[in-house]
Short mmCIF file of C-alpha atoms and ligand atoms in Angstrom, two decimals:
data_model
loop_
_atom_site.label_atom_id
_atom_site.label_comp_id
_atom_site.label_asym_id
_atom_site.label_seq_id
_atom_site.Cartn_x
_atom_site.Cartn_y
_atom_site.Cartn_z
CA MET P 1 64.11 10.31 3.71
CA LYS P 2 63.31 12.20 0.50
CA LYS P 3 60.07 10.97 -1.10
CA VAL P 4 59.41 11.31 -4.85
CA ILE P 5 56.13 10.67 -6.62
CA THR P 6 55.35 10.26 -10.33
CA TYR P 7 52.31 9.25 -12.36
CA GLY P 8 51.47 7.66 -15.70
CA THR P 9 49.49 5.08 -17.62
CA TYR P 10 52.56 2.95 -18.42
CA ASP P 11 50.79 1.11 -21.21
CA LEU P 12 52.99 -1.34 -23.16
CA LEU P 13 55.85 -0.36 -20.86
CA HIS P 14 58.77 0.95 -22.90
CA GLN P 15 62.28 2.36 -22.53
CA GLY P 16 60.91 5.91 -22.15
CA HIS P 17 59.03 4.82 -19.02
CA ILE P 18 62.05 2.96 -17.64
CA ASN P 19 64.32 5.98 -18.12
CA LEU P 20 61.76 8.25 -16.51
CA LEU P 21 61.33 5.97 -13.48
CA ARG P 22 65.10 5.67 -13.06
CA ARG P 23 65.54 9.45 -13.18
CA ALA P 24 62.66 9.98 -10.76
CA LYS P 25 64.12 7.47 -8.30
CA GLU P 26 67.52 9.19 -8.50
CA LEU P 27 65.91 12.41 -7.23
CA GLY P 28 65.33 10.93 -3.76
CA ASP P 29 65.33 7.85 -1.55
CA TYR P 30 61.79 6.49 -1.97
CA LEU P 31 59.73 6.43 -5.19
CA ILE P 32 55.94 6.24 -5.30
CA VAL P 33 54.43 5.52 -8.74
CA GLY P 34 50.80 6.31 -9.46
CA VAL P 35 49.33 4.12 -12.20
CA THR P 36 46.03 5.26 -13.74
CA SER P 37 43.01 3.00 -13.30
CA ASP P 38 41.27 1.71 -16.43
CA SER P 39 38.15 3.74 -15.72
CA PHE P 40 40.14 6.94 -15.06
CA ASP P 41 41.86 6.54 -18.42
CA ARG P 42 38.55 6.03 -20.18
CA ARG P 43 37.03 9.01 -18.40
CA ARG P 44 39.86 11.24 -19.59
CA GLY P 45 39.46 10.02 -23.18
CA LYS P 46 42.28 7.47 -23.37
CA LEU P 47 40.25 4.77 -25.07
CA ASN P 48 42.88 2.51 -26.57
CA VAL P 49 45.00 1.50 -23.61
CA LYS P 50 46.09 -2.09 -24.31
CA ASN P 51 47.19 -3.39 -20.91
CA ASN P 52 44.75 -3.46 -18.03
CA VAL P 53 45.62 -1.83 -14.73
CA LEU P 54 46.94 -5.08 -13.17
CA GLU P 55 49.27 -5.68 -16.09
CA ARG P 56 50.48 -2.07 -16.01
CA VAL P 57 51.11 -2.20 -12.24
CA GLU P 58 53.06 -5.45 -12.67
CA ALA P 59 55.14 -3.90 -15.46
CA VAL P 60 56.01 -0.88 -13.29
CA LYS P 61 56.94 -3.15 -10.36
CA ALA P 62 59.14 -5.26 -12.65
CA THR P 63 61.34 -2.23 -13.42
CA GLY P 64 62.56 -2.42 -9.82
CA PHE P 65 62.49 1.38 -9.37
CA ALA P 66 59.16 1.74 -7.54
CA ASP P 67 59.12 1.41 -3.74
CA LYS P 68 55.35 1.75 -3.74
CA VAL P 69 52.73 1.59 -6.49
CA ILE P 70 49.37 3.31 -6.07
CA ILE P 71 46.34 3.65 -8.34
CA GLU P 72 45.32 7.07 -9.66
CA ASP P 73 41.56 7.23 -10.07
CA TYR P 74 40.38 10.83 -9.98
CA VAL P 75 41.21 14.37 -10.93
CA GLY P 76 42.79 16.12 -7.95
CA GLN P 77 44.19 12.93 -6.44
CA LYS P 78 47.79 14.13 -6.88
CA ILE P 79 47.30 16.81 -4.22
CA ASP P 80 45.74 14.26 -1.86
CA ASP P 81 48.58 11.78 -2.43
CA ILE P 82 51.33 14.37 -1.91
CA GLN P 83 49.82 15.29 1.44
CA ARG P 84 48.94 11.75 2.50
CA TYR P 85 52.40 10.31 1.79
CA GLY P 86 54.41 13.40 2.79
CA VAL P 87 55.96 13.73 -0.66
CA ASP P 88 58.93 16.07 -1.23
CA ILE P 89 59.21 15.98 -5.03
CA PHE P 90 56.66 15.51 -7.79
CA ALA P 91 58.41 14.35 -11.00
CA ILE P 92 56.97 13.96 -14.50
CA GLY P 93 58.21 13.89 -18.10
CA SER P 94 59.02 17.11 -19.92
CA ASP P 95 56.05 16.64 -22.26
CA TRP P 96 54.04 17.98 -19.30
CA GLU P 97 56.28 21.05 -18.82
CA GLY P 98 54.38 23.75 -16.93
CA GLN P 99 51.18 21.77 -16.52
CA PHE P 100 51.82 20.72 -12.95
CA ASP P 101 53.23 23.99 -11.64
CA TYR P 102 50.15 24.28 -9.41
CA LEU P 103 51.62 21.46 -7.29
CA ASN P 104 54.50 23.77 -6.23
CA GLU P 105 52.20 24.84 -3.42
CA TYR P 106 52.49 21.33 -1.96
CA CYS P 107 55.99 20.09 -2.92
CA LYS P 108 58.84 20.65 -5.38
CA VAL P 109 57.89 20.00 -9.03
CA VAL P 110 60.54 18.59 -11.38
CA TYR P 111 60.12 18.04 -15.13
CA LEU P 112 62.46 15.29 -16.29
CA PRO P 113 63.76 14.92 -19.86
CA ARG P 114 61.50 12.76 -22.00
CA THR P 115 63.01 9.99 -24.12
CA GLU P 116 62.63 10.90 -27.76
CA GLY P 117 61.14 8.63 -30.40
CA ILE P 118 59.05 6.30 -28.28
CA SER P 119 55.60 6.42 -26.71
CA SER P 120 52.72 4.12 -25.87
CA THR P 121 50.72 5.84 -28.61
CA LEU P 122 53.33 4.81 -31.18
CA LEU P 123 53.48 1.24 -29.90
CA ARG P 124 49.67 0.95 -29.93
CA ALA P 125 49.56 2.20 -33.51
CA GLU P 126 52.14 -0.43 -34.46
CA ALA P 127 50.17 -3.15 -32.69
CA ASP P 128 46.84 -2.15 -34.23
CA GLY P 129 48.20 -1.54 -37.67
CA ARG P 130 46.97 1.26 -39.84
CA HIS P 131 43.51 0.91 -41.30
CA ARG P 132 42.67 2.98 -44.32
CA PHE P 133 39.11 4.21 -43.95
CA GLY P 134 36.85 5.60 -46.62
CA VAL P 135 33.73 7.63 -45.96
CA VAL P 136 30.64 7.10 -48.12
CA GLY P 137 28.71 10.36 -48.24
CA THR P 138 29.56 13.95 -47.41
CA GLY P 139 26.60 14.95 -45.24
CA ARG P 140 26.30 16.13 -41.66
CA ILE P 141 27.27 12.87 -39.98
CA ALA P 142 30.15 12.17 -42.40
CA ARG P 143 31.63 15.51 -41.40
CA ARG P 144 31.53 14.58 -37.73
CA PHE P 145 33.23 11.27 -38.38
CA ILE P 146 36.56 12.75 -39.47
CA PRO P 147 37.54 14.58 -36.25
CA GLU P 148 36.20 11.70 -34.16
CA SER P 149 38.25 9.12 -36.09
CA ARG P 150 41.44 11.08 -35.38
CA VAL P 151 41.35 10.22 -31.69
CA VAL P 152 41.18 6.45 -32.34
CA SER P 153 44.51 4.74 -32.91
CA GLY P 154 44.86 2.62 -36.04
CA VAL P 155 42.40 4.70 -38.07
CA GLU P 156 43.38 6.87 -40.98
CA VAL P 157 40.60 8.29 -43.13
CA THR P 158 42.11 8.47 -46.58
CA SER P 159 39.21 8.73 -49.03
CA VAL P 160 35.67 9.85 -49.59
CA TYR P 161 33.06 8.70 -52.08
CA HIS P 162 30.16 10.74 -53.43
CA PRO P 163 28.37 10.22 -56.76
CA ASP P 164 28.89 13.91 -57.40
CA LYS P 165 32.59 14.39 -58.21
CA ALA P 166 32.75 18.06 -57.14
CA ASP P 167 31.10 17.22 -53.83
CA ALA P 168 33.62 14.47 -53.10
CA GLU P 169 36.54 16.70 -54.07
CA ALA P 170 35.36 19.55 -51.86
CA PHE P 171 35.01 17.20 -48.87
CA ALA P 172 38.49 15.70 -49.43
CA ALA P 173 40.02 19.17 -49.71
CA GLU P 174 38.29 20.43 -46.58
CA PHE P 175 39.44 17.49 -44.43
CA GLY P 176 42.83 16.96 -46.08
CA LEU P 177 42.03 13.45 -47.35
CA GLU P 178 44.35 11.69 -49.78
CA SER P 179 41.74 11.05 -52.46
CA SER P 180 38.12 11.45 -53.52
CA PHE P 181 36.03 9.25 -55.80
CA ASP P 182 32.81 9.29 -57.77
CA ASP P 183 33.47 5.67 -58.86
CA TYR P 184 32.49 3.32 -56.02
CA ASP P 185 34.64 0.36 -57.11
CA ALA P 186 37.73 2.51 -57.42
CA PHE P 187 36.93 3.97 -54.00
CA LEU P 188 36.63 0.50 -52.45
CA ALA P 189 39.95 -0.52 -54.00
CA SER P 190 41.63 2.36 -52.14
CA VAL P 191 40.59 1.42 -48.56
CA ASP P 192 40.38 -1.40 -45.98
CA ALA P 193 37.18 -0.27 -44.30
CA VAL P 194 34.25 1.99 -45.09
CA TYR P 195 31.93 4.14 -43.01
CA VAL P 196 28.56 4.29 -44.75
CA ALA P 197 26.97 7.67 -44.01
CA SER P 198 24.87 8.07 -47.14
CA PRO P 199 21.06 8.52 -47.39
CA HIS P 200 19.07 5.72 -45.70
CA LEU P 201 17.90 3.94 -48.85
CA THR P 202 21.44 3.54 -50.15
CA HIS P 203 22.88 1.84 -47.03
CA TYR P 204 22.11 -1.69 -48.17
CA ASN P 205 23.71 -1.38 -51.60
CA TYR P 206 26.83 0.45 -50.52
CA SER P 207 27.34 -1.95 -47.61
CA ARG P 208 26.76 -5.04 -49.77
CA ARG P 209 29.19 -3.95 -52.43
CA ALA P 210 31.83 -3.08 -49.84
CA LEU P 211 31.44 -6.45 -48.10
CA GLU P 212 31.60 -8.26 -51.45
CA ALA P 213 34.87 -6.45 -52.10
CA GLY P 214 36.20 -7.72 -48.76
CA ARG P 215 36.00 -4.38 -46.96
CA HIS P 216 34.95 -3.95 -43.33
CA VAL P 217 31.77 -1.91 -42.96
CA LEU P 218 30.58 0.45 -40.24
CA CYS P 219 27.07 1.46 -41.35
CA GLU P 220 25.11 4.42 -40.02
CA ILE P 221 21.58 4.09 -38.68
CA PRO P 222 19.03 3.13 -39.81
CA PHE P 223 21.33 0.28 -40.84
CA VAL P 224 19.01 -1.38 -43.38
CA LEU P 225 15.25 -1.33 -43.64
CA SER P 226 14.43 -5.05 -43.50
CA ALA P 227 15.44 -8.01 -41.36
CA ASP P 228 16.28 -10.10 -44.45
CA GLU P 229 18.67 -7.45 -45.72
CA ALA P 230 20.33 -7.28 -42.31
CA ARG P 231 20.71 -11.08 -42.11
CA GLU P 232 22.01 -11.25 -45.66
CA LEU P 233 24.68 -8.62 -44.98
CA TYR P 234 25.86 -10.25 -41.75
CA ALA P 235 26.13 -13.61 -43.58
CA LEU P 236 28.05 -11.92 -46.38
CA ALA P 237 30.46 -10.37 -43.86
CA ASP P 238 31.07 -13.85 -42.40
CA ARG P 239 31.67 -15.44 -45.81
CA ASN P 240 34.22 -12.75 -46.66
CA GLY P 241 35.84 -12.70 -43.22
CA VAL P 242 35.19 -9.02 -42.62
CA VAL P 243 33.51 -7.00 -39.87
CA LEU P 244 30.07 -5.42 -40.24
CA LEU P 245 28.85 -3.16 -37.44
CA GLU P 246 25.74 -1.01 -37.14
CA ALA P 247 26.84 2.46 -36.01
CA SER P 248 24.38 2.75 -33.13
CA LYS P 249 26.20 5.57 -31.39
CA THR P 250 24.38 5.41 -28.05
CA ALA P 251 24.92 1.67 -27.68
CA HIS P 252 28.66 2.38 -27.54
CA CYS P 253 28.66 5.35 -25.21
CA PRO P 254 30.15 4.63 -21.76
CA GLY P 255 27.23 6.03 -19.75
CA PHE P 256 24.58 4.07 -21.63
CA MET P 257 26.59 0.84 -21.43
CA ARG P 258 26.90 1.34 -17.69
CA LEU P 259 23.17 1.98 -17.36
CA VAL P 260 22.42 -1.31 -19.14
CA THR P 261 24.80 -3.33 -16.98
CA MET P 262 23.47 -1.75 -13.78
CA VAL P 263 19.86 -2.46 -14.73
CA LYS P 264 20.78 -6.03 -15.73
CA SER P 265 22.47 -6.43 -12.32
CA GLY P 266 19.13 -5.80 -10.66
CA VAL P 267 19.53 -2.35 -9.07
CA ILE P 268 15.89 -1.53 -9.90
CA GLY P 269 14.59 -5.10 -9.64
CA ASP P 270 12.71 -6.60 -12.61
CA VAL P 271 12.30 -4.20 -15.49
CA VAL P 272 8.59 -3.67 -16.14
CA ASP P 273 8.54 -0.64 -18.44
CA VAL P 274 10.92 1.28 -20.72
CA ARG P 275 10.00 4.66 -22.17
CA ALA P 276 12.41 6.21 -24.66
CA SER P 277 11.74 9.45 -26.40
CA LEU P 278 13.76 11.37 -29.00
CA SER P 279 12.73 14.45 -30.95
CA LYS P 280 14.66 16.86 -33.15
CA MET P 281 12.75 19.55 -35.01
CA VAL P 282 13.67 19.93 -38.67
CA LYS P 283 12.65 22.41 -41.36
CA PRO P 284 12.03 21.71 -45.05
CA PRO P 285 13.66 21.14 -47.45
CA ILE P 286 15.51 18.30 -45.71
CA ARG P 287 15.91 14.55 -46.26
CA GLU P 288 14.14 13.79 -42.97
CA LEU P 289 10.89 15.23 -44.37
CA ASP P 290 11.15 13.50 -47.74
CA ALA P 291 8.96 10.40 -48.13
CA GLN P 292 10.96 9.34 -51.21
CA GLN P 293 14.12 9.10 -49.11
CA ALA P 294 12.65 7.05 -46.25
CA GLY P 295 12.18 10.19 -44.17
CA GLY P 296 10.03 10.39 -41.07
CA SER P 297 10.61 10.41 -37.34
CA ILE P 298 10.62 6.66 -36.80
CA MET P 299 13.28 6.05 -39.47
CA GLU P 300 15.35 8.88 -37.97
CA HIS P 301 14.99 8.14 -34.31
CA GLY P 302 13.57 4.60 -34.19
CA PRO P 303 17.01 2.96 -34.40
CA LEU P 304 18.22 4.50 -31.10
CA THR P 305 14.95 4.44 -29.16
CA LEU P 306 14.25 0.83 -30.20
CA MET P 307 17.86 -0.06 -29.40
CA SER P 308 17.37 1.08 -25.80
CA VAL P 309 14.21 -1.02 -25.46
CA ILE P 310 15.84 -4.11 -26.98
CA LYS P 311 19.00 -3.73 -24.86
CA LEU P 312 16.95 -3.50 -21.67
CA LEU P 313 14.08 -5.91 -22.35
CA GLY P 314 15.55 -8.23 -24.98
CA VAL P 315 14.65 -9.33 -28.49
CA ASN P 316 11.65 -11.52 -27.61
CA TYR P 317 8.84 -8.99 -27.72
CA SER P 318 5.33 -10.28 -28.31
CA ALA P 319 3.70 -7.43 -30.23
CA VAL P 320 4.42 -4.01 -31.67
CA SER P 321 2.07 -1.22 -32.80
CA PHE P 322 2.40 2.41 -33.83
CA ARG P 323 0.35 5.60 -34.02
CA SER P 324 1.69 8.37 -36.24
CA ARG P 325 0.90 11.96 -36.99
CA MET P 326 1.54 12.38 -40.74
CA GLN P 327 2.54 15.38 -42.84
CA ASP P 328 3.23 15.19 -46.60
CA GLY P 329 3.67 11.43 -46.48
CA VAL P 330 6.08 11.25 -43.53
CA ASP P 331 5.42 10.73 -39.85
CA ILE P 332 6.41 13.87 -37.99
CA PHE P 333 5.56 12.12 -34.73
CA THR P 334 5.20 8.45 -33.85
CA LYS P 335 4.43 6.59 -30.67
CA GLY P 336 5.32 2.92 -30.80
CA GLU P 337 4.22 0.39 -28.20
CA ILE P 338 6.31 -2.73 -27.76
CA GLU P 339 4.78 -5.45 -25.64
CA TYR P 340 6.65 -8.17 -23.81
CA PRO P 341 5.12 -11.10 -21.91
CA HIS P 342 5.92 -9.42 -18.57
CA ALA P 343 6.76 -5.85 -19.52
CA THR P 344 5.76 -2.90 -21.64
CA ALA P 345 7.77 -0.39 -23.60
CA SER P 346 7.18 2.67 -25.72
CA VAL P 347 9.22 4.76 -28.10
CA THR P 348 8.25 8.32 -28.97
CA THR P 349 9.91 9.97 -31.95
CA GLY P 350 9.42 13.43 -33.40
CA ILE P 351 10.80 15.59 -36.20
CA GLY P 352 7.83 17.99 -36.37
CA VAL P 353 6.61 17.62 -32.80
CA LYS P 354 8.78 18.53 -29.84
CA THR P 355 8.78 16.33 -26.79
CA GLU P 356 11.00 15.76 -23.77
CA GLY P 357 13.73 13.38 -24.95
CA ASN P 358 14.26 11.31 -21.86
CA LEU P 359 14.57 7.65 -21.00
CA VAL P 360 12.79 6.11 -18.04
CA VAL P 361 13.31 2.49 -17.03
CA SER P 362 10.86 1.34 -14.38
CA GLY P 363 11.43 -1.69 -12.18
CA THR P 364 9.96 -3.49 -9.21
CA LEU P 365 12.44 -1.82 -6.81
CA GLY P 366 13.00 1.61 -8.37
CA TYR P 367 13.59 3.37 -11.66
CA VAL P 368 16.34 4.86 -13.76
CA TYR P 369 15.87 8.34 -15.13
CA VAL P 370 18.03 9.73 -17.93
CA PRO P 371 17.19 13.33 -18.78
CA ALA P 372 17.24 14.64 -22.35
CA PRO P 373 19.33 14.10 -24.34
CA TRP P 374 19.48 10.52 -23.04
CA TRP P 375 21.04 9.31 -26.33
CA LEU P 376 24.21 11.19 -25.39
CA THR P 377 24.15 9.60 -21.94
CA ASP P 378 26.70 11.22 -19.65
CA TYR P 379 24.55 11.16 -16.55
CA PHE P 380 21.65 9.18 -15.08
CA GLU P 381 19.86 8.78 -11.79
CA VAL P 382 18.69 5.68 -9.97
CA ARG P 383 15.68 6.57 -7.87
CA TYR P 384 13.73 4.75 -5.16
CA GLU P 385 10.63 5.23 -3.04
CA ASP P 386 13.03 6.01 -0.20
CA GLN P 387 14.67 9.08 -1.69
CA THR P 388 17.67 8.88 0.61
CA ARG P 389 18.83 5.91 -1.47
CA ASN P 390 18.76 7.88 -4.77
CA LYS P 391 22.07 8.08 -6.63
CA LYS P 392 23.39 10.10 -9.55
CA TYR P 393 25.97 8.61 -11.91
CA PHE P 394 28.21 10.63 -14.23
CA TYR P 395 30.26 9.41 -17.18
CA GLY P 396 32.49 10.85 -19.85
CA TYR P 397 31.06 11.54 -23.26
CA ASP P 398 33.75 13.12 -25.37
CA GLY P 399 33.38 15.08 -28.58
CA ASP P 400 30.51 13.95 -30.76
CA GLY P 401 30.68 10.48 -29.24
CA LEU P 402 31.36 8.64 -32.51
CA ARG P 403 34.82 7.71 -31.20
CA TYR P 404 33.34 4.96 -29.03
CA GLU P 405 31.77 3.06 -31.93
CA ILE P 406 34.84 3.62 -34.11
CA GLN P 407 37.04 2.24 -31.36
CA GLU P 408 34.86 -0.89 -31.07
CA PHE P 409 34.85 -1.31 -34.85
CA VAL P 410 38.67 -1.19 -34.99
CA SER P 411 38.93 -3.55 -32.02
CA MET P 412 36.69 -6.03 -33.87
CA ILE P 413 38.90 -5.76 -36.98
CA VAL P 414 42.15 -6.14 -35.04
CA ASN P 415 40.88 -9.07 -32.96
CA GLY P 416 38.92 -10.80 -35.73
CA ARG P 417 35.71 -10.49 -33.68
CA GLN P 418 32.46 -10.67 -35.67
CA ASP P 419 29.95 -9.64 -33.03
CA SER P 420 29.77 -6.92 -30.41
CA PHE P 421 27.99 -7.33 -27.10
CA ARG P 422 27.28 -3.59 -27.21
CA LEU P 423 24.78 -4.23 -30.00
CA THR P 424 24.64 -7.82 -31.12
CA ARG P 425 23.79 -8.84 -34.66
CA ASN P 426 20.62 -10.41 -33.37
CA GLU P 427 19.57 -7.14 -31.72
CA SER P 428 20.43 -5.25 -34.91
CA VAL P 429 18.30 -7.64 -37.01
CA VAL P 430 15.34 -7.21 -34.64
CA ILE P 431 15.57 -3.40 -34.88
CA ALA P 432 15.61 -3.69 -38.70
CA SER P 433 12.60 -6.00 -38.51
CA ILE P 434 10.57 -3.51 -36.44
CA LEU P 435 11.43 -0.67 -38.84
CA GLU P 436 10.43 -2.96 -41.72
CA GLN P 437 7.04 -3.60 -40.13
CA TYR P 438 6.54 0.14 -39.83
CA ARG P 439 7.47 0.70 -43.46
CA ARG P 440 5.06 -2.06 -44.51
CA HIS P 441 2.46 -0.20 -42.47
CA ASP P 442 1.84 -3.26 -40.28
CA HIS P 443 0.09 -2.26 -37.04
CA VAL P 444 0.38 1.45 -37.91
CA THR P 445 -2.52 3.83 -37.28
CA GLU P 446 -2.36 7.34 -38.65
CA MET P 447 -3.83 10.25 -36.74
N1 CTP K 1 57.64 9.33 -20.75
C1 CTP K 1 58.95 9.65 -21.08
N2 CTP K 1 59.42 9.38 -22.34
C2 CTP K 1 58.60 8.82 -23.27
C3 CTP K 1 57.28 8.49 -22.95
C4 CTP K 1 56.82 8.76 -21.66
O1 CTP K 1 59.70 10.17 -20.27
N3 CTP K 1 59.07 8.59 -24.48
C5 CTP K 1 57.16 9.65 -19.41
C6 CTP K 1 55.99 10.63 -19.40
O2 CTP K 1 56.43 11.96 -19.54
C7 CTP K 1 55.38 10.34 -18.05
C8 CTP K 1 55.62 8.84 -17.86
O3 CTP K 1 56.63 8.50 -18.82
O4 CTP K 1 56.10 11.03 -17.04
C9 CTP K 1 54.36 8.04 -18.11
O5 CTP K 1 53.84 8.43 -19.38
P1 CTP K 1 52.65 7.75 -20.15
O6 CTP K 1 51.67 8.78 -20.48
O7 CTP K 1 52.19 6.54 -19.44
O8 CTP K 1 53.46 7.26 -21.47
P2 CTP K 1 53.36 7.70 -22.98
O9 CTP K 1 54.25 6.79 -23.76
O10 CTP K 1 53.63 9.18 -23.10
O11 CTP K 1 51.86 7.37 -23.28
P3 CTP K 1 50.85 7.93 -24.37
O12 CTP K 1 51.55 7.77 -25.70
O13 CTP K 1 49.63 7.08 -24.21
O14 CTP K 1 50.61 9.38 -24.02
#
């Protein structure tokens, strides 16, 4: 009996898949089809797969060509499968020509003709629709947004806004955008959604005007600098039926989300302390060191460090206090203590003081350690008194990591979802409220 094996995601099963499976089956007597697991797809950067693994397996079975369906879950599994099942032929579409030649050592490799004009990517884009995005601002983070947005289906960045016309034009030319604007209303009229990546103090106004114009808003951190402004903007988004999401990058990254769910599941017992630290040295002249532009380490790094505390210990803290080292009117280093009825937490932020940027979550059974840079979590360790029980966990973190928040933002738009469990509105309002207290100088001691 001649055994054939083939692999794929088989999302939104289409004629191209059916043709491929038929051709693969015709090569032998028995066809094994490997369907990727959801987590394997995410790990290899396929973030928009619509059907879950059960649905995809069912769809493959329904074609009637597969004698056996298996799940593909790791790099290198193909070699294991070929040996385990005694496979004679490995078959795959011609879009992979040459890429699986290394399997010739184990069996015959056949590239089958691919069906032109159809793919899951195309079908997903049709299902999600095309969303015209505009970027507000042309700074460092805005520049990172463009390449990241290109890997998320349904997103097309078409315009950029900057009050300086030449600046906007240069950005549009560099990234091949359709248009550039120095008139904000005209800019809003040209898009469905905006990414606000302008200086901190302008976030509120740009977001409000976009929401008033019925545009979805993804706003960089620090989102806004008071709880009232945050509440007002979320209410405005509701009234106008549009999505508003704080772009808290780390909250959307796969490793960090996994850390939160593991801790919530009790792997380290009750959480008693969270320590999050983030420092990035900067040199003048730079916005971060400018008191007039809401500079300072806590405005820069408070949103992510506070986010980790709030995600792990909740929104019901009992007290907050800060000590800051000041320089020219901005804090170049701040230590914030957040007290809970049964737990403690601290955030340490620096732009003129360097410190180890790690995250440590201590519990009654053990602790989680995330080495610097924890805010780009791709790896963490769960550690116990009995070191033989320690475990290391690794996750994908692709590119600059903005793709994860963009993907969630688009999913909220497509599904008409107003809130995200990754960072709820309530959590976002509480972060804004803590930053507001700092700006009001409540419970702040300078040193
Ligand atoms: N395939 C094909 N013809 C197409 C699309 C896919 O022959 N038009 C083949 C692929 O070459 C592969 C198998 O179908 O052997 C499974 O491919 P998969 O990656 O699941 O499908 P795509 O439509 O290519 O998915 P995506 O757009 O997400 O890459």
